Amino acid sequence: MILVTGATGTIGSHVVRLLTERGVPFRAMSRRELPGGVRADFDDPASLARAVADVDAVFLVTVPPVPTADHDVALVTAARAAGVRKIVKLSAIGSGERFDGATVGAWHLAGEKAIEASGLAWTMLRPPSFASNFLWYRTAIQAGEPVPNLTGDSRQAVVDPGDVAAVAVAALTGDAHDGQRYDVTGPELLTFADQAAILERVLERPVGTIDAHVSDGLPAEVVTGIGWARAGGAAYATDHVPRILGRPARTFEQWARDHREAFAAAP
Ligand SMILES: NC(=O)c1ccc[n+]([C@@H]2O[C@H](COP(=O)([O-])OP(=O)(O)OC[C@H]3O[C@@H](n4cnc5c(N)ncnc54)[C@H](OP(=O)(O)O)[C@@H]3O)[C@@H](O)[C@H]2O)c1
């Protein structure tokens, strides 16, 4: 039995889809009631104990309201007590790098360390920006307004969430990826403006960008991560997707074509 946390989110929903297609038994976790799922909250240890009961492997997605490893640690504690064998954690590219006197992705790094120290088997997935982040700007795009470019002229191998999920499923359903850290990237390095230009071509409507700097209202950890990416820290692509999945990583343009309808729909 596989436990899929973050099952209603961007990556977890693809993991749910792929496991369903393959007929692999799994339990989807949400703070809401899901048909056939388990209702649990990282902040509620009793609910986590129910979620991990009889589970062999966990797909771990944490989006804590403040950037700490508390949710990772809570899951590790429950998983150890229940005899779970493996955790596949969705982390982020660059976690542990130093930038501007601070640690990039410090909370993900702390979560990774807690998992490593647990004695359980693990795989860490460290993607760069998801192609789907452009859906955050759907309303602006529909209104013909420019979308904020936080990363300047820096390039990233922006990844299709479906590819991250497919690698997660490979790690969850076999042991070939135990003890591995994968920077699960897309195939090509693109600036934010490159992505907007591709989207503009696919949607056949203007997708402008406006240079923006983050600082106000965001946790320092998030500002550090964006600064690191803006300075070019994430400007590399890996062959992990083709090596693990036996097919090319999907391009931003392929993702955009698949989501044309979503950009037309009401947000
Ligand atoms: N976006 C990017 O470009 C990017 C790039 C690299 C790495 N990442 C990492 O990817 C992760 C986010 O993944 P995602 O985008 O797939 O997530 P997401 O779409 O933001 O969804 C978050 C999920 O977490 C669940 N959740 C939130 N709080 C919870 C709690 N207290 N207890 C239990 N479940 C809770 C939500 O479930 P319910 O609401 O149903 O309970 C939801 O399914 C983050 O760790 C981020 O750092 C993101």
PDB file of C-alpha atoms and ligand atoms in Angstrom:
ATOM      1  CA  MET A   1       0.000   0.000   0.000  1.00  0.00           C
ATOM      2  CA  ILE A   2       1.262   3.454  -0.963  1.00  0.00           C
ATOM      3  CA  LEU A   3       0.235   6.625   0.894  1.00  0.00           C
ATOM      4  CA  VAL A   4       0.015   9.692  -1.351  1.00  0.00           C
ATOM      5  CA  THR A   5       0.165  12.906   0.664  1.00  0.00           C
ATOM      6  CA  GLY A   6      -0.607  16.166  -1.129  1.00  0.00           C
ATOM      7  CA  ALA A   7      -2.983  14.011  -3.166  1.00  0.00           C
ATOM      8  CA  THR A   8      -5.192  16.960  -4.137  1.00  0.00           C
ATOM      9  CA  GLY A   9      -2.206  19.106  -5.168  1.00  0.00           C
ATOM     10  CA  THR A  10      -0.284  19.637  -8.393  1.00  0.00           C
ATOM     11  CA  ILE A  11       2.132  16.686  -8.231  1.00  0.00           C
ATOM     12  CA  GLY A  12       0.122  14.407  -5.931  1.00  0.00           C
ATOM     13  CA  SER A  13      -2.921  14.470  -8.235  1.00  0.00           C
ATOM     14  CA  HIS A  14      -0.714  13.180 -11.080  1.00  0.00           C
ATOM     15  CA  VAL A  15       0.689  10.492  -8.771  1.00  0.00           C
ATOM     16  CA  VAL A  16      -2.892   9.454  -7.950  1.00  0.00           C
ATOM     17  CA  ARG A  17      -3.734   9.335 -11.682  1.00  0.00           C
ATOM     18  CA  LEU A  18      -0.672   7.246 -12.565  1.00  0.00           C
ATOM     19  CA  LEU A  19      -1.137   4.758  -9.702  1.00  0.00           C
ATOM     20  CA  THR A  20      -4.818   4.403 -10.656  1.00  0.00           C
ATOM     21  CA  GLU A  21      -3.893   3.746 -14.312  1.00  0.00           C
ATOM     22  CA  ARG A  22      -1.431   1.075 -13.214  1.00  0.00           C
ATOM     23  CA  GLY A  23      -3.772  -0.572 -10.733  1.00  0.00           C
ATOM     24  CA  VAL A  24      -1.326  -0.034  -7.851  1.00  0.00           C
ATOM     25  CA  PRO A  25      -3.099   0.064  -4.458  1.00  0.00           C
ATOM     26  CA  PHE A  26      -2.796   3.465  -2.790  1.00  0.00           C
ATOM     27  CA  ARG A  27      -4.407   5.698  -0.194  1.00  0.00           C
ATOM     28  CA  ALA A  28      -4.878   9.401  -1.006  1.00  0.00           C
ATOM     29  CA  MET A  29      -4.424  11.758   1.946  1.00  0.00           C
ATOM     30  CA  SER A  30      -6.185  15.099   2.304  1.00  0.00           C
ATOM     31  CA  ARG A  31      -7.432  17.332   5.096  1.00  0.00           C
ATOM     32  CA  ARG A  32     -10.821  16.937   3.405  1.00  0.00           C
ATOM     33  CA  GLU A  33     -12.960  13.844   3.001  1.00  0.00           C
ATOM     34  CA  LEU A  34     -12.020  12.141  -0.301  1.00  0.00           C
ATOM     35  CA  PRO A  35     -13.806   9.077  -1.688  1.00  0.00           C
ATOM     36  CA  GLY A  36     -11.631   6.118  -0.766  1.00  0.00           C
ATOM     37  CA  GLY A  37      -9.068   8.443   0.788  1.00  0.00           C
ATOM     38  CA  VAL A  38      -7.831   9.089   4.289  1.00  0.00           C
ATOM     39  CA  ARG A  39      -8.532  12.346   6.057  1.00  0.00           C
ATOM     40  CA  ALA A  40      -5.383  13.477   7.858  1.00  0.00           C
ATOM     41  CA  ASP A  41      -3.404  16.578   8.739  1.00  0.00           C
ATOM     42  CA  PHE A  42       0.361  16.816   9.305  1.00  0.00           C
ATOM     43  CA  ASP A  43      -0.503  18.842  12.430  1.00  0.00           C
ATOM     44  CA  ASP A  44      -2.615  15.986  13.871  1.00  0.00           C
ATOM     45  CA  PRO A  45      -0.411  13.002  14.873  1.00  0.00           C
ATOM     46  CA  ALA A  46      -3.384  10.672  15.510  1.00  0.00           C
ATOM     47  CA  SER A  47      -4.672  11.259  11.989  1.00  0.00           C
ATOM     48  CA  LEU A  48      -1.187  10.616  10.561  1.00  0.00           C
ATOM     49  CA  ALA A  49      -0.981   7.332  12.467  1.00  0.00           C
ATOM     50  CA  ARG A  50      -4.221   6.231  10.761  1.00  0.00           C
ATOM     51  CA  ALA A  51      -2.912   7.395   7.373  1.00  0.00           C
ATOM     52  CA  VAL A  52       0.312   5.357   7.517  1.00  0.00           C
ATOM     53  CA  ALA A  53      -1.178   2.152   8.959  1.00  0.00           C
ATOM     54  CA  ASP A  54      -0.223  -0.858   6.753  1.00  0.00           C
ATOM     55  CA  VAL A  55       1.611   1.426   4.329  1.00  0.00           C
ATOM     56  CA  ASP A  56       4.817   0.316   2.571  1.00  0.00           C
ATOM     57  CA  ALA A  57       5.853   3.571   0.871  1.00  0.00           C
ATOM     58  CA  VAL A  58       4.885   7.234   1.292  1.00  0.00           C
ATOM     59  CA  PHE A  59       4.904  10.007  -1.293  1.00  0.00           C
ATOM     60  CA  LEU A  60       5.623  13.046   0.875  1.00  0.00           C
ATOM     61  CA  VAL A  61       4.520  16.554  -0.123  1.00  0.00           C
ATOM     62  CA  THR A  62       4.768  19.295   2.478  1.00  0.00           C
ATOM     63  CA  VAL A  63       3.727  22.930   2.089  1.00  0.00           C
ATOM     64  CA  PRO A  64       3.972  24.218   5.661  1.00  0.00           C
ATOM     65  CA  PRO A  65       2.460  27.658   6.328  1.00  0.00           C
ATOM     66  CA  VAL A  66       5.822  28.705   7.760  1.00  0.00           C
ATOM     67  CA  PRO A  67       8.957  27.201   6.215  1.00  0.00           C
ATOM     68  CA  THR A  68       9.987  24.536   8.713  1.00  0.00           C
ATOM     69  CA  ALA A  69      10.492  20.780   8.464  1.00  0.00           C
ATOM     70  CA  ASP A  70       7.807  20.139  11.107  1.00  0.00           C
ATOM     71  CA  HIS A  71       5.453  18.376   8.679  1.00  0.00           C
ATOM     72  CA  ASP A  72       8.236  16.164   7.281  1.00  0.00           C
ATOM     73  CA  VAL A  73       9.306  15.274  10.818  1.00  0.00           C
ATOM     74  CA  ALA A  74       5.712  14.479  11.845  1.00  0.00           C
ATOM     75  CA  LEU A  75       5.358  12.103   8.899  1.00  0.00           C
ATOM     76  CA  VAL A  76       8.726  10.465   9.607  1.00  0.00           C
ATOM     77  CA  THR A  77       7.709   9.874  13.233  1.00  0.00           C
ATOM     78  CA  ALA A  78       4.410   8.274  12.222  1.00  0.00           C
ATOM     79  CA  ALA A  79       6.043   6.254   9.428  1.00  0.00           C
ATOM     80  CA  ARG A  80       8.726   4.802  11.701  1.00  0.00           C
ATOM     81  CA  ALA A  81       6.156   3.812  14.312  1.00  0.00           C
ATOM     82  CA  ALA A  82       4.041   2.077  11.652  1.00  0.00           C
ATOM     83  CA  GLY A  83       6.923   0.184  10.006  1.00  0.00           C
ATOM     84  CA  VAL A  84       6.810   2.045   6.685  1.00  0.00           C
ATOM     85  CA  ARG A  85       9.704   0.984   4.418  1.00  0.00           C
ATOM     86  CA  LYS A  86      10.311   4.032   2.247  1.00  0.00           C
ATOM     87  CA  ILE A  87       9.625   7.741   1.839  1.00  0.00           C
ATOM     88  CA  VAL A  88       9.777   9.517  -1.528  1.00  0.00           C
ATOM     89  CA  LYS A  89       9.999  13.218  -0.729  1.00  0.00           C
ATOM     90  CA  LEU A  90       9.112  16.075  -3.057  1.00  0.00           C
ATOM     91  CA  SER A  91      11.903  18.546  -2.255  1.00  0.00           C
ATOM     92  CA  ALA A  92      13.209  21.375  -4.455  1.00  0.00           C
ATOM     93  CA  ILE A  93      16.222  22.123  -6.628  1.00  0.00           C
ATOM     94  CA  GLY A  94      19.111  23.836  -4.864  1.00  0.00           C
ATOM     95  CA  SER A  95      18.073  22.901  -1.318  1.00  0.00           C
ATOM     96  CA  GLY A  96      21.204  23.309   0.816  1.00  0.00           C
ATOM     97  CA  GLU A  97      23.009  25.684  -1.575  1.00  0.00           C
ATOM     98  CA  ARG A  98      24.224  28.936  -0.053  1.00  0.00           C
ATOM     99  CA  PHE A  99      23.063  32.301  -1.407  1.00  0.00           C
ATOM    100  CA  ASP A 100      23.401  35.793   0.029  1.00  0.00           C
ATOM    101  CA  GLY A 101      24.506  34.478   3.426  1.00  0.00           C
ATOM    102  CA  ALA A 102      21.572  32.066   3.762  1.00  0.00           C
ATOM    103  CA  THR A 103      20.705  28.460   2.915  1.00  0.00           C
ATOM    104  CA  VAL A 104      18.445  27.852  -0.064  1.00  0.00           C
ATOM    105  CA  GLY A 105      15.468  25.610   0.742  1.00  0.00           C
ATOM    106  CA  ALA A 106      16.613  25.204   4.335  1.00  0.00           C
ATOM    107  CA  TRP A 107      13.289  23.658   5.362  1.00  0.00           C
ATOM    108  CA  HIS A 108      13.426  21.071   2.583  1.00  0.00           C
ATOM    109  CA  LEU A 109      17.023  20.277   3.505  1.00  0.00           C
ATOM    110  CA  ALA A 110      16.011  19.781   7.144  1.00  0.00           C
ATOM    111  CA  GLY A 111      13.168  17.515   6.001  1.00  0.00           C
ATOM    112  CA  GLU A 112      15.575  15.490   3.840  1.00  0.00           C
ATOM    113  CA  LYS A 113      17.961  15.140   6.781  1.00  0.00           C
ATOM    114  CA  ALA A 114      15.150  13.932   9.070  1.00  0.00           C
ATOM    115  CA  ILE A 115      14.235  11.283   6.505  1.00  0.00           C
ATOM    116  CA  GLU A 116      17.862  10.189   6.035  1.00  0.00           C
ATOM    117  CA  ALA A 117      18.319   9.930   9.808  1.00  0.00           C
ATOM    118  CA  SER A 118      15.164   7.831  10.179  1.00  0.00           C
ATOM    119  CA  GLY A 119      16.756   4.639   8.883  1.00  0.00           C
ATOM    120  CA  LEU A 120      13.955   4.282   6.316  1.00  0.00           C
ATOM    121  CA  ALA A 121      14.727   3.933   2.604  1.00  0.00           C
ATOM    122  CA  TRP A 122      14.267   7.183   0.691  1.00  0.00           C
ATOM    123  CA  THR A 123      14.338   8.975  -2.638  1.00  0.00           C
ATOM    124  CA  MET A 124      14.516  12.787  -2.864  1.00  0.00           C
ATOM    125  CA  LEU A 125      13.004  14.549  -5.868  1.00  0.00           C
ATOM    126  CA  ARG A 126      14.356  18.060  -6.395  1.00  0.00           C
ATOM    127  CA  PRO A 127      12.590  19.732  -9.324  1.00  0.00           C
ATOM    128  CA  PRO A 128      13.003  23.314 -10.534  1.00  0.00           C
ATOM    129  CA  SER A 129       9.932  25.488 -11.319  1.00  0.00           C
ATOM    130  CA  PHE A 130       6.841  23.627 -12.425  1.00  0.00           C
ATOM    131  CA  ALA A 131       5.412  24.561 -15.847  1.00  0.00           C
ATOM    132  CA  SER A 132       2.043  24.679 -14.083  1.00  0.00           C
ATOM    133  CA  ASN A 133       3.090  27.739 -12.060  1.00  0.00           C
ATOM    134  CA  PHE A 134       1.805  29.759 -15.030  1.00  0.00           C
ATOM    135  CA  LEU A 135      -1.733  28.708 -14.022  1.00  0.00           C
ATOM    136  CA  TRP A 136      -1.313  31.045 -11.010  1.00  0.00           C
ATOM    137  CA  TYR A 137      -1.521  33.900 -13.542  1.00  0.00           C
ATOM    138  CA  ARG A 138      -4.557  32.667 -15.433  1.00  0.00           C
ATOM    139  CA  THR A 139      -6.720  35.639 -14.398  1.00  0.00           C
ATOM    140  CA  ALA A 140      -4.068  38.162 -15.445  1.00  0.00           C
ATOM    141  CA  ILE A 141      -3.543  36.398 -18.771  1.00  0.00           C
ATOM    142  CA  GLN A 142      -7.284  36.336 -19.432  1.00  0.00           C
ATOM    143  CA  ALA A 143      -7.437  40.062 -18.609  1.00  0.00           C
ATOM    144  CA  GLY A 144      -4.508  40.791 -20.956  1.00  0.00           C
ATOM    145  CA  GLU A 145      -2.363  41.951 -18.027  1.00  0.00           C
ATOM    146  CA  PRO A 146       1.378  41.195 -17.739  1.00  0.00           C
ATOM    147  CA  VAL A 147       2.496  38.443 -15.377  1.00  0.00           C
ATOM    148  CA  PRO A 148       5.205  39.111 -12.763  1.00  0.00           C
ATOM    149  CA  ASN A 149       8.659  37.860 -13.665  1.00  0.00           C
ATOM    150  CA  LEU A 150      10.511  37.144 -10.408  1.00  0.00           C
ATOM    151  CA  THR A 151      13.537  35.486 -11.979  1.00  0.00           C
ATOM    152  CA  GLY A 152      14.769  38.105 -14.449  1.00  0.00           C
ATOM    153  CA  ASP A 153      16.853  36.778 -17.343  1.00  0.00           C
ATOM    154  CA  SER A 154      17.899  33.616 -15.522  1.00  0.00           C
ATOM    155  CA  ARG A 155      17.065  30.290 -17.101  1.00  0.00           C
ATOM    156  CA  GLN A 156      15.568  27.143 -15.622  1.00  0.00           C
ATOM    157  CA  ALA A 157      14.791  23.705 -17.023  1.00  0.00           C
ATOM    158  CA  VAL A 158      11.139  24.154 -16.081  1.00  0.00           C
ATOM    159  CA  VAL A 159       9.502  20.758 -15.604  1.00  0.00           C
ATOM    160  CA  ASP A 160       6.117  19.248 -16.449  1.00  0.00           C
ATOM    161  CA  PRO A 161       4.487  18.167 -13.150  1.00  0.00           C
ATOM    162  CA  GLY A 162       3.450  14.925 -14.849  1.00  0.00           C
ATOM    163  CA  ASP A 163       7.141  14.039 -15.283  1.00  0.00           C
ATOM    164  CA  VAL A 164       7.883  14.699 -11.603  1.00  0.00           C
ATOM    165  CA  ALA A 165       4.956  12.450 -10.684  1.00  0.00           C
ATOM    166  CA  ALA A 166       6.082   9.713 -13.090  1.00  0.00           C
ATOM    167  CA  VAL A 167       9.534   9.664 -11.491  1.00  0.00           C
ATOM    168  CA  ALA A 168       7.870   9.582  -8.059  1.00  0.00           C
ATOM    169  CA  VAL A 169       5.809   6.558  -9.114  1.00  0.00           C
ATOM    170  CA  ALA A 170       8.950   4.789 -10.379  1.00  0.00           C
ATOM    171  CA  ALA A 171      10.582   5.387  -6.997  1.00  0.00           C
ATOM    172  CA  LEU A 172       7.483   4.362  -5.042  1.00  0.00           C
ATOM    173  CA  THR A 173       6.891   1.114  -6.905  1.00  0.00           C
ATOM    174  CA  GLY A 174      10.434  -0.312  -7.074  1.00  0.00           C
ATOM    175  CA  ASP A 175      13.681  -0.203  -5.138  1.00  0.00           C
ATOM    176  CA  ALA A 176      16.010   0.871  -7.984  1.00  0.00           C
ATOM    177  CA  HIS A 177      15.837   4.498  -6.883  1.00  0.00           C
ATOM    178  CA  ASP A 178      16.364   4.039  -3.149  1.00  0.00           C
ATOM    179  CA  GLY A 179      19.038   6.368  -1.735  1.00  0.00           C
ATOM    180  CA  GLN A 180      18.978   8.647  -4.806  1.00  0.00           C
ATOM    181  CA  ARG A 181      18.555  12.409  -5.117  1.00  0.00           C
ATOM    182  CA  TYR A 182      17.126  13.416  -8.470  1.00  0.00           C
ATOM    183  CA  ASP A 183      16.982  16.942  -9.869  1.00  0.00           C
ATOM    184  CA  VAL A 184      13.910  16.150 -11.970  1.00  0.00           C
ATOM    185  CA  THR A 185      14.141  18.795 -14.698  1.00  0.00           C
ATOM    186  CA  GLY A 186      12.583  19.521 -18.047  1.00  0.00           C
ATOM    187  CA  PRO A 187      14.639  19.209 -21.258  1.00  0.00           C
ATOM    188  CA  GLU A 188      15.435  22.846 -22.066  1.00  0.00           C
ATOM    189  CA  LEU A 189      16.630  25.968 -20.289  1.00  0.00           C
ATOM    190  CA  LEU A 190      14.098  28.789 -20.563  1.00  0.00           C
ATOM    191  CA  THR A 191      13.831  32.289 -19.161  1.00  0.00           C
ATOM    192  CA  PHE A 192      10.477  33.380 -17.782  1.00  0.00           C
ATOM    193  CA  ALA A 193      10.060  35.542 -20.889  1.00  0.00           C
ATOM    194  CA  ASP A 194      10.788  32.479 -23.081  1.00  0.00           C
ATOM    195  CA  GLN A 195       7.991  30.625 -21.304  1.00  0.00           C
ATOM    196  CA  ALA A 196       5.608  33.554 -21.724  1.00  0.00           C
ATOM    197  CA  ALA A 197       6.456  33.728 -25.460  1.00  0.00           C
ATOM    198  CA  ILE A 198       5.736  30.011 -25.881  1.00  0.00           C
ATOM    199  CA  LEU A 199       2.461  30.370 -24.018  1.00  0.00           C
ATOM    200  CA  GLU A 200       1.556  33.389 -26.144  1.00  0.00           C
ATOM    201  CA  ARG A 201       2.091  31.338 -29.312  1.00  0.00           C
ATOM    202  CA  VAL A 202       0.085  28.370 -28.005  1.00  0.00           C
ATOM    203  CA  LEU A 203      -2.791  30.413 -26.594  1.00  0.00           C
ATOM    204  CA  GLU A 204      -2.792  32.845 -29.520  1.00  0.00           C
ATOM    205  CA  ARG A 205      -3.202  35.756 -27.107  1.00  0.00           C
ATOM    206  CA  PRO A 206      -0.722  38.228 -25.601  1.00  0.00           C
ATOM    207  CA  VAL A 207       1.206  37.019 -22.543  1.00  0.00           C
ATOM    208  CA  GLY A 208       3.342  39.933 -21.375  1.00  0.00           C
ATOM    209  CA  THR A 209       5.729  39.959 -18.425  1.00  0.00           C
ATOM    210  CA  ILE A 210       6.686  42.657 -15.961  1.00  0.00           C
ATOM    211  CA  ASP A 211       9.900  42.573 -13.974  1.00  0.00           C
ATOM    212  CA  ALA A 212       9.152  42.099 -10.287  1.00  0.00           C
ATOM    213  CA  HIS A 213      11.268  41.705  -7.167  1.00  0.00           C
ATOM    214  CA  VAL A 214      10.077  39.786  -4.141  1.00  0.00           C
ATOM    215  CA  SER A 215      10.675  40.813  -0.594  1.00  0.00           C
ATOM    216  CA  ASP A 216       7.561  42.284   1.005  1.00  0.00           C
ATOM    217  CA  GLY A 217       5.374  39.833   2.882  1.00  0.00           C
ATOM    218  CA  LEU A 218       7.292  36.707   1.898  1.00  0.00           C
ATOM    219  CA  PRO A 219       9.313  34.589   4.339  1.00  0.00           C
ATOM    220  CA  ALA A 220      13.067  35.211   4.116  1.00  0.00           C
ATOM    221  CA  GLU A 221      13.550  31.567   3.060  1.00  0.00           C
ATOM    222  CA  VAL A 222      11.361  32.065  -0.011  1.00  0.00           C
ATOM    223  CA  VAL A 223      13.175  35.295  -0.914  1.00  0.00           C
ATOM    224  CA  THR A 224      16.514  33.435  -0.675  1.00  0.00           C
ATOM    225  CA  GLY A 225      15.304  30.689  -3.014  1.00  0.00           C
ATOM    226  CA  ILE A 226      14.013  33.110  -5.625  1.00  0.00           C
ATOM    227  CA  GLY A 227      17.218  35.174  -5.381  1.00  0.00           C
ATOM    228  CA  TRP A 228      19.302  32.040  -5.940  1.00  0.00           C
ATOM    229  CA  ALA A 229      17.269  31.143  -9.031  1.00  0.00           C
ATOM    230  CA  ARG A 230      17.406  34.747 -10.302  1.00  0.00           C
ATOM    231  CA  ALA A 231      21.208  34.638 -10.008  1.00  0.00           C
ATOM    232  CA  GLY A 232      21.237  31.558 -12.263  1.00  0.00           C
ATOM    233  CA  GLY A 233      21.639  28.862  -9.603  1.00  0.00           C
ATOM    234  CA  ALA A 234      18.983  26.626 -11.181  1.00  0.00           C
ATOM    235  CA  ALA A 235      20.225  27.041 -14.767  1.00  0.00           C
ATOM    236  CA  TYR A 236      20.895  23.405 -15.541  1.00  0.00           C
ATOM    237  CA  ALA A 237      19.067  20.412 -16.967  1.00  0.00           C
ATOM    238  CA  THR A 238      19.584  16.776 -16.018  1.00  0.00           C
ATOM    239  CA  ASP A 239      18.939  13.507 -17.834  1.00  0.00           C
ATOM    240  CA  HIS A 240      17.039  12.017 -14.897  1.00  0.00           C
ATOM    241  CA  VAL A 241      13.637  11.951 -16.608  1.00  0.00           C
ATOM    242  CA  PRO A 242      14.812  10.163 -19.796  1.00  0.00           C
ATOM    243  CA  ARG A 243      17.090   7.850 -17.789  1.00  0.00           C
ATOM    244  CA  ILE A 244      14.368   6.823 -15.336  1.00  0.00           C
ATOM    245  CA  LEU A 245      11.327   6.890 -17.623  1.00  0.00           C
ATOM    246  CA  GLY A 246      12.956   5.772 -20.887  1.00  0.00           C
ATOM    247  CA  ARG A 247      11.475   8.677 -22.853  1.00  0.00           C
ATOM    248  CA  PRO A 248      12.306  12.363 -23.290  1.00  0.00           C
ATOM    249  CA  ALA A 249      11.250  14.866 -20.645  1.00  0.00           C
ATOM    250  CA  ARG A 250       8.220  16.862 -21.787  1.00  0.00           C
ATOM    251  CA  THR A 251       8.754  20.404 -23.000  1.00  0.00           C
ATOM    252  CA  PHE A 252       7.090  23.565 -21.711  1.00  0.00           C
ATOM    253  CA  GLU A 253       5.350  23.843 -25.079  1.00  0.00           C
ATOM    254  CA  GLN A 254       3.867  20.345 -24.721  1.00  0.00           C
ATOM    255  CA  TRP A 255       2.600  21.266 -21.266  1.00  0.00           C
ATOM    256  CA  ALA A 256       1.125  24.537 -22.586  1.00  0.00           C
ATOM    257  CA  ARG A 257      -0.686  22.716 -25.432  1.00  0.00           C
ATOM    258  CA  ASP A 258      -2.166  20.250 -22.916  1.00  0.00           C
ATOM    259  CA  HIS A 259      -3.476  23.145 -20.799  1.00  0.00           C
ATOM    260  CA  ARG A 260      -4.891  25.485 -23.442  1.00  0.00           C
ATOM    261  CA  GLU A 261      -8.410  24.862 -22.096  1.00  0.00           C
ATOM    262  CA  ALA A 262      -7.386  25.629 -18.508  1.00  0.00           C
ATOM    263  CA  PHE A 263      -6.211  29.097 -19.529  1.00  0.00           C
ATOM    264  CA  ALA A 264      -9.521  29.746 -21.280  1.00  0.00           C
ATOM    265  CA  ALA A 265     -11.652  28.533 -18.330  1.00  0.00           C
ATOM    266  CA  ALA A 266     -12.906  30.696 -15.461  1.00  0.00           C
ATOM    267  CA  PRO A 267     -10.364  30.621 -12.607  1.00  0.00           C
TER     268      PRO A 267
HETATM  269  N1  LIG B   1       5.822  25.109  -7.601  1.00  0.00           N
HETATM  270  C1  LIG B   1       7.083  24.896  -7.918  1.00  0.00           C
HETATM  271  O1  LIG B   1       7.586  25.430  -8.920  1.00  0.00           O
HETATM  272  C2  LIG B   1       7.942  23.975  -7.083  1.00  0.00           C
HETATM  273  C3  LIG B   1       9.232  23.666  -7.536  1.00  0.00           C
HETATM  274  C4  LIG B   1      10.029  22.785  -6.785  1.00  0.00           C
HETATM  275  C5  LIG B   1       9.538  22.236  -5.608  1.00  0.00           C
HETATM  276  N2  LIG B   1       8.282  22.558  -5.177  1.00  0.00           N
HETATM  277  C6  LIG B   1       7.800  21.958  -3.917  1.00  0.00           C
HETATM  278  O2  LIG B   1       6.632  21.213  -4.209  1.00  0.00           O
HETATM  279  C7  LIG B   1       5.822  21.181  -3.034  1.00  0.00           C
HETATM  280  C8  LIG B   1       4.400  21.548  -3.413  1.00  0.00           C
HETATM  281  O3  LIG B   1       3.870  20.543  -4.238  1.00  0.00           O
HETATM  282  P1  LIG B   1       2.519  20.779  -5.038  1.00  0.00           P
HETATM  283  O4  LIG B   1       2.658  22.033  -5.847  1.00  0.00           O
HETATM  284  O5  LIG B   1       2.174  19.518  -5.708  1.00  0.00           O
HETATM  285  O6  LIG B   1       1.506  21.080  -3.847  1.00  0.00           O
HETATM  286  P2  LIG B   1       0.182  21.965  -3.885  1.00  0.00           P
HETATM  287  O7  LIG B   1      -0.464  21.883  -5.232  1.00  0.00           O
HETATM  288  O8  LIG B   1       0.486  23.294  -3.302  1.00  0.00           O
HETATM  289  O9  LIG B   1      -0.748  21.172  -2.891  1.00  0.00           O
HETATM  290  C9  LIG B   1      -0.465  21.109  -1.518  1.00  0.00           C
HETATM  291  C10 LIG B   1      -1.029  19.817  -0.957  1.00  0.00           C
HETATM  292  O10 LIG B   1      -0.654  19.726   0.413  1.00  0.00           O
HETATM  293  C11 LIG B   1      -1.786  19.320   1.162  1.00  0.00           C
HETATM  294  N3  LIG B   1      -1.660  19.913   2.494  1.00  0.00           N
HETATM  295  C12 LIG B   1      -1.422  21.222   2.785  1.00  0.00           C
HETATM  296  N4  LIG B   1      -1.349  21.397   4.117  1.00  0.00           N
HETATM  297  C13 LIG B   1      -1.547  20.169   4.683  1.00  0.00           C
HETATM  298  C14 LIG B   1      -1.593  19.687   6.024  1.00  0.00           C
HETATM  299  N5  LIG B   1      -1.437  20.520   7.085  1.00  0.00           N
HETATM  300  N6  LIG B   1      -1.815  18.379   6.219  1.00  0.00           N
HETATM  301  C15 LIG B   1      -1.992  17.531   5.165  1.00  0.00           C
HETATM  302  N7  LIG B   1      -1.954  17.923   3.873  1.00  0.00           N
HETATM  303  C16 LIG B   1      -1.738  19.224   3.644  1.00  0.00           C
HETATM  304  C17 LIG B   1      -2.993  19.811   0.395  1.00  0.00           C
HETATM  305  O11 LIG B   1      -4.039  18.904   0.621  1.00  0.00           O
HETATM  306  P3  LIG B   1      -5.533  19.295   1.123  1.00  0.00           P
HETATM  307  O12 LIG B   1      -5.714  20.772   0.911  1.00  0.00           O
HETATM  308  O13 LIG B   1      -6.414  18.438   0.258  1.00  0.00           O
HETATM  309  O14 LIG B   1      -5.543  18.887   2.550  1.00  0.00           O
HETATM  310  C18 LIG B   1      -2.520  19.721  -1.053  1.00  0.00           C
HETATM  311  O15 LIG B   1      -2.837  18.460  -1.619  1.00  0.00           O
HETATM  312  C19 LIG B   1       6.434  22.155  -2.025  1.00  0.00           C
HETATM  313  O16 LIG B   1       7.150  21.446  -1.054  1.00  0.00           O
HETATM  314  C20 LIG B   1       7.367  22.990  -2.892  1.00  0.00           C
HETATM  315  O17 LIG B   1       8.471  23.514  -2.164  1.00  0.00           O
HETATM  316  C21 LIG B   1       7.480  23.405  -5.889  1.00  0.00           C
END
